[in-house]
Short mmCIF file of C-alpha atoms and ligand atoms in Angstrom, two decimals:
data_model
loop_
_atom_site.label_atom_id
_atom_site.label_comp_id
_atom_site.label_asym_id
_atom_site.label_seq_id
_atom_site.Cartn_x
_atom_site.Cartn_y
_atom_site.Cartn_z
CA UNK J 1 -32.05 -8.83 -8.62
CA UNK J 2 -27.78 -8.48 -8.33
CA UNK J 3 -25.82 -11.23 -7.23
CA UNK J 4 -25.03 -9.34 -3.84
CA UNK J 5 -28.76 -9.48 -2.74
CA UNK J 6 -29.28 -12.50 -4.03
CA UNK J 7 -26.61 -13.89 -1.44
CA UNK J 8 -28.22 -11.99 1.06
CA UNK J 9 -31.48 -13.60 0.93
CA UNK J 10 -29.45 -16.76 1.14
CA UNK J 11 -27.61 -15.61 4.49
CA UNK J 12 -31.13 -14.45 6.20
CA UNK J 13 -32.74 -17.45 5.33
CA UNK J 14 -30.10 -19.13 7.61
CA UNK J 15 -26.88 -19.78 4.81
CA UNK J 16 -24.31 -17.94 6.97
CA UNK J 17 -21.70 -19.48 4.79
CA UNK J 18 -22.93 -17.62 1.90
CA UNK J 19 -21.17 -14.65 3.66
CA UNK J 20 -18.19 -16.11 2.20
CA UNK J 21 -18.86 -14.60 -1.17
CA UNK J 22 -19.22 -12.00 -0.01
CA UNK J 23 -15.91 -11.56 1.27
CA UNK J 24 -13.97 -13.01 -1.19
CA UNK J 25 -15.43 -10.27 -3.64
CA UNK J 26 -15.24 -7.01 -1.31
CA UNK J 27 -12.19 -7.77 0.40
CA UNK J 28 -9.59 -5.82 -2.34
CA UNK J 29 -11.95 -2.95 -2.35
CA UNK J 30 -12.11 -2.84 1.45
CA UNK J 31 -8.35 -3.54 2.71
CA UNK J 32 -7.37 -0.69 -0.24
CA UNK J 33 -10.45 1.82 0.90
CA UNK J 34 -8.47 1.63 4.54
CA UNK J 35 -4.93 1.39 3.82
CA UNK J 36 -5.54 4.30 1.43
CA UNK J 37 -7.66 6.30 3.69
CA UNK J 38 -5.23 5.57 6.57
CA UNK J 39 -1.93 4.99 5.07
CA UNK J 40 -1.54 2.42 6.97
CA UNK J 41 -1.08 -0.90 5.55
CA UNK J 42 -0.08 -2.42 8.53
CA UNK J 43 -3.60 -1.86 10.13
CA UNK J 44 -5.93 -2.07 7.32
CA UNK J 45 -6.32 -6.07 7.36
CA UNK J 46 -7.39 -5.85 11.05
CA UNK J 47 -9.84 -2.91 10.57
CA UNK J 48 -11.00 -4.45 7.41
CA UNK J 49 -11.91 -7.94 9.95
CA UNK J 50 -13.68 -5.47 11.70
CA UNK J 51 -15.76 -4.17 8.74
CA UNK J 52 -16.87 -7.90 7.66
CA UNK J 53 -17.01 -8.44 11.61
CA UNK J 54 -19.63 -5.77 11.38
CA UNK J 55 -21.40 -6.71 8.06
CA UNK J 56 -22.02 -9.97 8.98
CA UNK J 57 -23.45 -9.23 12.29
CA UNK J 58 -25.67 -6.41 11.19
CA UNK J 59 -26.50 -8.09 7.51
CA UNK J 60 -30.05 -9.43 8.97
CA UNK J 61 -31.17 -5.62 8.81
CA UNK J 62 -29.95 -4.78 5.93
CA UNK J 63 -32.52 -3.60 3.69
CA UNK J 64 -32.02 -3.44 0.08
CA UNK J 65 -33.26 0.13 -0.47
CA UNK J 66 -29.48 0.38 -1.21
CA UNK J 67 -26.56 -1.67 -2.80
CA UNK J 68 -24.46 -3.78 -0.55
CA UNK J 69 -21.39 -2.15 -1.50
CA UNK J 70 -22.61 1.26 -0.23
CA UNK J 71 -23.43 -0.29 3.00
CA UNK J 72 -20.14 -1.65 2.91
CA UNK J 73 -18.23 0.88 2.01
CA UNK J 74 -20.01 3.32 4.67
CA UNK J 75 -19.16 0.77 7.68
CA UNK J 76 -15.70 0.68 6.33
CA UNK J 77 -15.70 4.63 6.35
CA UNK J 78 -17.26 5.07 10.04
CA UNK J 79 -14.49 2.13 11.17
CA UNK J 80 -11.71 4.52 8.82
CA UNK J 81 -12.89 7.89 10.83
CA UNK J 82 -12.72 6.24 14.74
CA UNK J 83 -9.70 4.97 14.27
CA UNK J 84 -8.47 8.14 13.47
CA UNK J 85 -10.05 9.39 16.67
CA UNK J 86 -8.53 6.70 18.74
CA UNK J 87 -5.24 7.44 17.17
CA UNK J 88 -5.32 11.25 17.74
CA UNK J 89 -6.16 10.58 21.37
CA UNK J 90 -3.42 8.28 21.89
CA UNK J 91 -0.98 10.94 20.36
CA UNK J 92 -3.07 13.31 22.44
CA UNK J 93 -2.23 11.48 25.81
CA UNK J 94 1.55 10.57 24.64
CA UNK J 95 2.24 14.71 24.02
CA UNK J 96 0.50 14.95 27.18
CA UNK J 97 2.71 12.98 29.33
CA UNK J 98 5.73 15.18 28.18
CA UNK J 99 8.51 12.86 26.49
CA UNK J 100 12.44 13.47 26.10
CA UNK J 101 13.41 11.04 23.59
CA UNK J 102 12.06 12.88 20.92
CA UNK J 103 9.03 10.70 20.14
CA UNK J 104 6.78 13.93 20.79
CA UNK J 105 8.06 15.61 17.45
CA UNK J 106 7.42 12.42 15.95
CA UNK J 107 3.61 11.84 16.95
CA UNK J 108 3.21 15.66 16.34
CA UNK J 109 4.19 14.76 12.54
CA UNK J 110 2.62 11.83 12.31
CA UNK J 111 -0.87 13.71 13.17
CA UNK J 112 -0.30 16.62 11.11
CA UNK J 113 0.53 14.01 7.97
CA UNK J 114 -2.83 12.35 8.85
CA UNK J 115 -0.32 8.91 9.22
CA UNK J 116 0.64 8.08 12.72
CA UNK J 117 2.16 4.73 12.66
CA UNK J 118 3.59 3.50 9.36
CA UNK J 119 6.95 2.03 8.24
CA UNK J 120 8.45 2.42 5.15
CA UNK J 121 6.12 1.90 1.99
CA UNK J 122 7.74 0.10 -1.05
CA UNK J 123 7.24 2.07 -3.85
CA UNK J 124 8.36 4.74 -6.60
CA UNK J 125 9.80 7.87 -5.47
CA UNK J 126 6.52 8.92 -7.46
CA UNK J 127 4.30 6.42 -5.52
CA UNK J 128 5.43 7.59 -2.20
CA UNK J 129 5.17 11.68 -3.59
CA UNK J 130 1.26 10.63 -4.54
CA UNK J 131 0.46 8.55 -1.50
CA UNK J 132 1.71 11.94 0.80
CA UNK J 133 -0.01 14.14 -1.31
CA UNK J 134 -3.15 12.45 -0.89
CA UNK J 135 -2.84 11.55 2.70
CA UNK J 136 -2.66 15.20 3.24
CA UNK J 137 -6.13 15.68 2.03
CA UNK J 138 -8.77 16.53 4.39
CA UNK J 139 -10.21 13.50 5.60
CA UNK J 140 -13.53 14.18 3.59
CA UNK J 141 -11.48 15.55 0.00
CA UNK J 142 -9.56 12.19 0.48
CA UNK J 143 -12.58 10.27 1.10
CA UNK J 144 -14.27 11.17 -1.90
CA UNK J 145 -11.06 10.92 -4.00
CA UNK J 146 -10.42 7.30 -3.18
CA UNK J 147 -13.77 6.63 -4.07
CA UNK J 148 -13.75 8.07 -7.39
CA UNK J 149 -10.32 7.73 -8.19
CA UNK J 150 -9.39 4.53 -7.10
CA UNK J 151 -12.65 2.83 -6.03
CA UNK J 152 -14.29 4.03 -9.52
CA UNK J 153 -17.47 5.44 -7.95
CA UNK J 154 -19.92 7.32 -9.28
CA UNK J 155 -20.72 10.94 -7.84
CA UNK J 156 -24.24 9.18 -7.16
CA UNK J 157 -22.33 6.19 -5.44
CA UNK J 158 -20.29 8.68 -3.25
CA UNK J 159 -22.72 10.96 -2.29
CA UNK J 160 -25.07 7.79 -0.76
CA UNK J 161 -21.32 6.65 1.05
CA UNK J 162 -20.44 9.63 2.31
CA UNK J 163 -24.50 10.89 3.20
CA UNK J 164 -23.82 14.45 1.23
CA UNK J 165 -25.19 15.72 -1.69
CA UNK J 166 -23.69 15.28 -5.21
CA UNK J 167 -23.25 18.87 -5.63
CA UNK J 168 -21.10 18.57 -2.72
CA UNK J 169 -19.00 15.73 -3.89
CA UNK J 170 -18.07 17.37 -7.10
CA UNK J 171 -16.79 20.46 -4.98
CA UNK J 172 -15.02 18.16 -2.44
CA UNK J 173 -13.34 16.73 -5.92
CA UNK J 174 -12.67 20.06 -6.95
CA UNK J 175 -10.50 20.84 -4.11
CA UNK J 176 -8.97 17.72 -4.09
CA UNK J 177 -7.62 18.46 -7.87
CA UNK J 178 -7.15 21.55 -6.77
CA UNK J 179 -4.24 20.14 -3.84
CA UNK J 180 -3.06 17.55 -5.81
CA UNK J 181 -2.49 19.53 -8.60
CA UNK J 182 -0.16 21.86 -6.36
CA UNK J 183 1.73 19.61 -4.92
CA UNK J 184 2.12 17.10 -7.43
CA UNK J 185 2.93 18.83 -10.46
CA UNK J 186 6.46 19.10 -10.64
CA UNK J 187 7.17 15.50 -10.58
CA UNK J 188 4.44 14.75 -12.65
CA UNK J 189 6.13 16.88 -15.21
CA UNK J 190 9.01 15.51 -14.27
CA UNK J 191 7.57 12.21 -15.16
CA UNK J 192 6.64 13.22 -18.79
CA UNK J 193 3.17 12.27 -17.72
CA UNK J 194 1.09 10.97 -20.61
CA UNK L 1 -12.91 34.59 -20.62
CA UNK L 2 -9.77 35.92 -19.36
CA UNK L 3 -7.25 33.74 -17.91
CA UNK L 4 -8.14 34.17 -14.36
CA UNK L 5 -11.81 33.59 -14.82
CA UNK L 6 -10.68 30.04 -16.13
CA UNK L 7 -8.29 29.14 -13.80
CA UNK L 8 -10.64 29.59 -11.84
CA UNK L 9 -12.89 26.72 -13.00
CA UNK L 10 -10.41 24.46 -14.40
CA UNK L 11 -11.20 22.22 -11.57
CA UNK L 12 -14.56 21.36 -12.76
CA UNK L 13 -13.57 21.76 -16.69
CA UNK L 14 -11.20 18.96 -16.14
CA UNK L 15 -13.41 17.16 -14.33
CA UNK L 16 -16.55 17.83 -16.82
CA UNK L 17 -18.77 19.44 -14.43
CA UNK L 18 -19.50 22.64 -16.55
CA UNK L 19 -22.45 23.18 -18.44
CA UNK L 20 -21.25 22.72 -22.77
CA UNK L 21 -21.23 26.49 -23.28
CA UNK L 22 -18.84 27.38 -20.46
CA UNK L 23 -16.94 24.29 -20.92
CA UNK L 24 -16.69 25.16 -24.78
CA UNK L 25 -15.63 29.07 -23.62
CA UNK L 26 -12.21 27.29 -21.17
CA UNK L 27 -11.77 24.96 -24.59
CA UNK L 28 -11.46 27.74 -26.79
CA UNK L 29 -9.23 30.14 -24.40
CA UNK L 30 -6.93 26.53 -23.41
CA UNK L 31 -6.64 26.22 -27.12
CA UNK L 32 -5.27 29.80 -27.64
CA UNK L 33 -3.58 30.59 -24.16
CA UNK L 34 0.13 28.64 -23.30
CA UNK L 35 -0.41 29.18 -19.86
CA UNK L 36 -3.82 28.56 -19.15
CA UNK L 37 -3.21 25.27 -21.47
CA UNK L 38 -0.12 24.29 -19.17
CA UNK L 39 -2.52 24.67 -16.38
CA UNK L 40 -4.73 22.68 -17.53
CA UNK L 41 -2.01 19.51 -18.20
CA UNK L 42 -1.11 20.07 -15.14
CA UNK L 43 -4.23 18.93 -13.51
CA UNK L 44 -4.35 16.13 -15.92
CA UNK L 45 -1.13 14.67 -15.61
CA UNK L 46 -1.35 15.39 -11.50
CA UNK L 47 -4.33 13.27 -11.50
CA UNK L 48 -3.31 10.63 -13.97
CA UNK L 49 0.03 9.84 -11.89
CA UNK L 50 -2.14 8.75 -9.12
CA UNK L 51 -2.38 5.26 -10.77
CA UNK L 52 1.46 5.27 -9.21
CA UNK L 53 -0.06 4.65 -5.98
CA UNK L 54 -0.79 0.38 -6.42
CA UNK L 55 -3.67 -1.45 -4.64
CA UNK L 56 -2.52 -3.99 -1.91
CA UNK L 57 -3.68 -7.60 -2.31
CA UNK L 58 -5.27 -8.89 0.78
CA UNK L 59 -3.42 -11.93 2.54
CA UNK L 60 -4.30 -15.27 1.27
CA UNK L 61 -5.69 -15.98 4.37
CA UNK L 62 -7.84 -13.05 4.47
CA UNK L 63 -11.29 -14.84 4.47
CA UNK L 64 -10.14 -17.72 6.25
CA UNK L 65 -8.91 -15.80 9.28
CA UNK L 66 -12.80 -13.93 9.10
CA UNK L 67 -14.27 -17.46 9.58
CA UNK L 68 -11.80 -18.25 12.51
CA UNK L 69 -13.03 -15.44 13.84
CA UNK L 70 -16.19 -15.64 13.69
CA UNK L 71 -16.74 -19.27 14.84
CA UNK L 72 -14.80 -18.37 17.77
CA UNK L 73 -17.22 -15.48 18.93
CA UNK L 74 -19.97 -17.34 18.19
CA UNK L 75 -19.12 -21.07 19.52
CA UNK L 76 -18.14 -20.50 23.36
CA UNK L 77 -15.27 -22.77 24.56
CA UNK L 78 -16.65 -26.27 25.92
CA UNK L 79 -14.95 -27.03 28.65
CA UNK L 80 -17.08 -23.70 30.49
CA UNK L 81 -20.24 -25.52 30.01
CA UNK L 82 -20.37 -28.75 31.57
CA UNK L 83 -24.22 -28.82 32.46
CA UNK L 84 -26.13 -30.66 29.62
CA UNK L 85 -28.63 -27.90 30.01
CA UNK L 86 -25.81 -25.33 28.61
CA UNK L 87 -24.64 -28.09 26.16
CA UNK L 88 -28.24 -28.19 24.89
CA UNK L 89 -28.27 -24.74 24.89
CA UNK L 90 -25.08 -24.77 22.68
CA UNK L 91 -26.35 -27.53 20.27
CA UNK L 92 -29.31 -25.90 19.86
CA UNK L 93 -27.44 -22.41 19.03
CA UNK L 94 -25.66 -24.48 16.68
CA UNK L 95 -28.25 -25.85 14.90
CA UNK L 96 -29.99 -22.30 13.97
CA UNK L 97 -26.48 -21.34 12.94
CA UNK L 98 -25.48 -23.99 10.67
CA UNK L 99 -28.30 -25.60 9.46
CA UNK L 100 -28.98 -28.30 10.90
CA UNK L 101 -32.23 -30.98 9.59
CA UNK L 102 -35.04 -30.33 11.39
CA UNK L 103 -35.64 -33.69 12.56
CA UNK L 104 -32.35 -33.68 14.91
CA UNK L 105 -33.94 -30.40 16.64
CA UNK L 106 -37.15 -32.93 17.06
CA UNK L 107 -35.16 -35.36 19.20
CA UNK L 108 -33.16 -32.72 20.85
CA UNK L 109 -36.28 -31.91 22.21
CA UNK L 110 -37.23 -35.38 22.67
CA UNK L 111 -34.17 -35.83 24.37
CA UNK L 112 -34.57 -32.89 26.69
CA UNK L 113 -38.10 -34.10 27.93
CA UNK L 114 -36.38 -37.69 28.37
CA UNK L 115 -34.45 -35.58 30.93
CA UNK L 116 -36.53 -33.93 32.84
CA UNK L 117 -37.98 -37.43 33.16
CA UNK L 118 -35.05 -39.38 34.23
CA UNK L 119 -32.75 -37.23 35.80
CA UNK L 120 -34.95 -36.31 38.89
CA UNK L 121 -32.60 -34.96 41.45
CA UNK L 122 -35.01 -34.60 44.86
CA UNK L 123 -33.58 -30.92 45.31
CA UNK L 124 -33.70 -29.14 42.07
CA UNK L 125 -35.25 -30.05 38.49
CA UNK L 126 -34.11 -28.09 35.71
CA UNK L 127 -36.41 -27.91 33.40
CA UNK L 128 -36.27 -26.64 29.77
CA UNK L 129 -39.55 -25.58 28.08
CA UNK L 130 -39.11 -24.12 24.52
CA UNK L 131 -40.68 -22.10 22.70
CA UNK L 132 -41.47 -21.40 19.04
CA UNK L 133 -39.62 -24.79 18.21
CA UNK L 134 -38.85 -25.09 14.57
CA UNK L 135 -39.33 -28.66 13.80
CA UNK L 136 -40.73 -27.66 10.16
CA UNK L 137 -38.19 -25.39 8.75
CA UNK L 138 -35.14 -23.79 9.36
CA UNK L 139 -35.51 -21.00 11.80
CA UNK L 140 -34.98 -17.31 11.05
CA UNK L 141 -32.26 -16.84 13.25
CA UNK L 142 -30.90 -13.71 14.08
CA UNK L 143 -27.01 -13.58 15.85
CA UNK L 144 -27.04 -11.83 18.56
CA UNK L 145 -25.31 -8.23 18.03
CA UNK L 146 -23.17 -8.83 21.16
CA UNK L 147 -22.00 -12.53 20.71
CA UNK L 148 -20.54 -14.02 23.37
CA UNK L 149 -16.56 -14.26 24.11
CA UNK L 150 -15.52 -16.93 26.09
CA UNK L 151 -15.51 -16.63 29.81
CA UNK L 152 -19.30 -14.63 29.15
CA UNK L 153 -21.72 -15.88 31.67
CA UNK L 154 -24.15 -18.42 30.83
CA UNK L 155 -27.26 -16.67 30.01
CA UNK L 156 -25.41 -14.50 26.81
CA UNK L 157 -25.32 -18.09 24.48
CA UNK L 158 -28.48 -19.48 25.63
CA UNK L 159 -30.81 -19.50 21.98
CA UNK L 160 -33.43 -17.04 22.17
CA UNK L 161 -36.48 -19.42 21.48
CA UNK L 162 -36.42 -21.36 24.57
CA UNK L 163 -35.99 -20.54 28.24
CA UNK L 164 -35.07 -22.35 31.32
CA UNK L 165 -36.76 -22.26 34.49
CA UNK L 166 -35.66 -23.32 37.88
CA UNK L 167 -37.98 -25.14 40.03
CA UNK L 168 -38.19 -26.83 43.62
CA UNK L 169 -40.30 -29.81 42.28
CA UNK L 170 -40.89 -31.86 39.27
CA UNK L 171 -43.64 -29.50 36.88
CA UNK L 172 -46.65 -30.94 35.45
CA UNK L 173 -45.42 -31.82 32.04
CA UNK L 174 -46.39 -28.62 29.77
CA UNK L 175 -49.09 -28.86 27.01
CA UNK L 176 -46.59 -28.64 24.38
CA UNK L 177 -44.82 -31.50 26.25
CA UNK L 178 -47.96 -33.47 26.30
CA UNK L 179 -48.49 -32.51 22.42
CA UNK L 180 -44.91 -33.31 21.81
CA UNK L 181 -44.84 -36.68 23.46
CA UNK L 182 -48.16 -38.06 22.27
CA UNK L 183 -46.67 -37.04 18.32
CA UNK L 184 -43.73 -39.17 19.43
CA UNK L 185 -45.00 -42.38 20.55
CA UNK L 186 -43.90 -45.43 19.07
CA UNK L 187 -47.49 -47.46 17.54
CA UNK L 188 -47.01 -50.01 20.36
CA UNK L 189 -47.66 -46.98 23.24
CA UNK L 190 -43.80 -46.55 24.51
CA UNK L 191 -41.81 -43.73 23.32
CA UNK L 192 -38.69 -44.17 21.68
CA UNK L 193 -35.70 -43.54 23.60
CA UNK L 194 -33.06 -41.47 22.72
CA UNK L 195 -29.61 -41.42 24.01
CA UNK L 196 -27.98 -38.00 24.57
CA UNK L 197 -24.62 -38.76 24.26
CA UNK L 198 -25.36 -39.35 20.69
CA UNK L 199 -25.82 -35.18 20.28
CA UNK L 200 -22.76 -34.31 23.03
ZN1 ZN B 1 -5.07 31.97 -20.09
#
């Protein structure tokens, strides 16, 4: 049995403090899931809260038919995709109530770059090039490419996240190369690459 | 295969999701076509440069600010619950929550049958039966999916194995009670007294 369920025995035979582990070895994965889903970094502490919030409440029903960190990572993608929703409809009612000072443009770009409310990110001129380019990904391409690409899952993995079919991660990856390859190519020439 | 045809799929040759004779076709063209190889860097390098993009370290106080949290949502502020019946009630939560011997949750109970006892106001008796008490092992214990914030009313906390019920008069003591008090008795007939303010 993996470490993960063994801890969850632990916590439904009444150790809530074995939680703890649990935590302290997701946490990376799950701020880094959100702030690179939502290119917010401001936000993804609090919405990664949420997603232990969640785990730890709903962990009695966990079954382990799957791994934890599927589980896991699928709460932290539901949380990822309403936020969204509650941002859009708080753009949604600031464009409707018709502003002057020129925050209107603002929210409109923030929506269409998929990032409504971040500051400046530290960072490379190439670091902030690849965070755009990937924040301009479709929610699902993205999805599946911080899974992969960052979160080192396999197609398997993702396709149990995300509840689609392998066949239909690869293509989502396809895509996604096919984007990033656009838009990033000249300054990853520029770079010399490897 | 011409160039187009392997543009076409370069996607899924870079990634390695062609079968080994069409993926061996794109090798040989790459190998023998400038632009088609360029291409095919180019979706190399594009995704290798996305290592540029660092991971964030969580705060420090990541996991401890978790536990705040959730010790706050699930232990309601005191000073809301004066009755002992809610303080009981709270203890009790407590108990399934952190683990707590199973002999204390004996002379909780003890202690709550001592009240009914004692504290005999003429009006109204509160009296607090439970149910499916744990004195052997620790409970399975589920928390509730809606804890309660503070200010939530006082049913929301109360544990799920025991209920209270409100009567007019004094109750004939319960079986259970009966059960429970005859397993208590000291060997010279009394039963052992318990003082509550050692639990509050
Ligand atoms: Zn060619």
């Amino acid at each position: 049995m993996d470490e993960d369920l063994q801890v969850i025995e632990k916590f439904k035979r009444g150790d809530k403090d074995s939680f703890t582990f649990l935590i302290n070895k997701y946490k990376k994965p799950v701020v880094n899931l959100i702030y690179r889903f939502t290119g917010n970094f401001r936000d993804s502490e609090d919405l990664a809260q949420e997603v232990f919030l969640r785990a730890y409440r709903g962990l009695d029903k966990f079954e382990s038919r799957s791994s934890f960190f599927t589980w896991l990572y699928t709460i932290t993608m539901n949380l990822c995709l309403r936020s969204r929703e509650k941002e859009n409809r708080v753009i949604i009612q600031s464009l409707n109530q018709k502003q002057e000072d020129g925050s209107l443009d603002r929210d409109m770009d923030a929506l269409s770059q998929g990032n409504p409310v971040e500051e400046s990110v530290e960072g490379s001129e190439t670091a902030q090039a690849v965070r755009k380019a990937v924040m301009e990904l479709p929610p699902n391409e993205r999805m599946a490419v911080i899974l992969h690409r960052y979160e080192d899952k396999s197609y398997e993995e993702i396709a149990e996240v995300l509840g689609i079919s392998i066949s239909a991660v690869k293509s989502r990856l396809h895509r996604a190369r096919e984007s990033l390859r656009e838009k990033l190519e000249g300054i990853a020439f520029q770079k010399g690459g490897k | 295969m011409n160039c187009n045809e392997v543009k076409k799929i370069m996607a899924e040759f870079v990634q390695g999701d062609l079968p080994e004779k069409e993926s061996g076709d794109v090798q040989v063209h790459i190998d023998s076509c400038p632009e088609c190889r360029y291409e095919y860097e180019a979706f190399i390098k594009t995704w290798d440069i996305l290592d540029e993009w660092k991971a964030v370290e969580p705060s420090p106080d990541f996991t401890a600010r978790f536990l705040t949290k959730v010790m706050a949502q699930e232990k309601p502020a005191r000073t809301e619950h004066n009755s002992i019946v809610e303080r009981l009630g709270i203890i009790f939560r407590n108990m399934f929550t952190f683990r707590v011997p199973a002999w204390s949750a004996a002379l909780l109970i003890a202690a709550a049958i001592f009240l009914a006892q004692y504290f005999n106001p003429p009006q109204v008796v509160e009296r607090v039966v439970y149910r499916e008490v744990p004195v052997v092992e620790t409970a399975d214990y589920t928390i509730p999916s809606n804890p309660v914030v503070a200010g939530g009313s006082t049913g929301d906390y109360l544990p799920s194995p025991y209920t209270v019920l409100k009567n007019t008069q004094k109750p004939e003591a319960t079986e259970e009670e009966e059960i429970f008090e005859q397993q208590n008795k000291k060997t010279d007939g009394t039963i052992e007294r318990i003082d509550l303010k050692d639990f509050i």
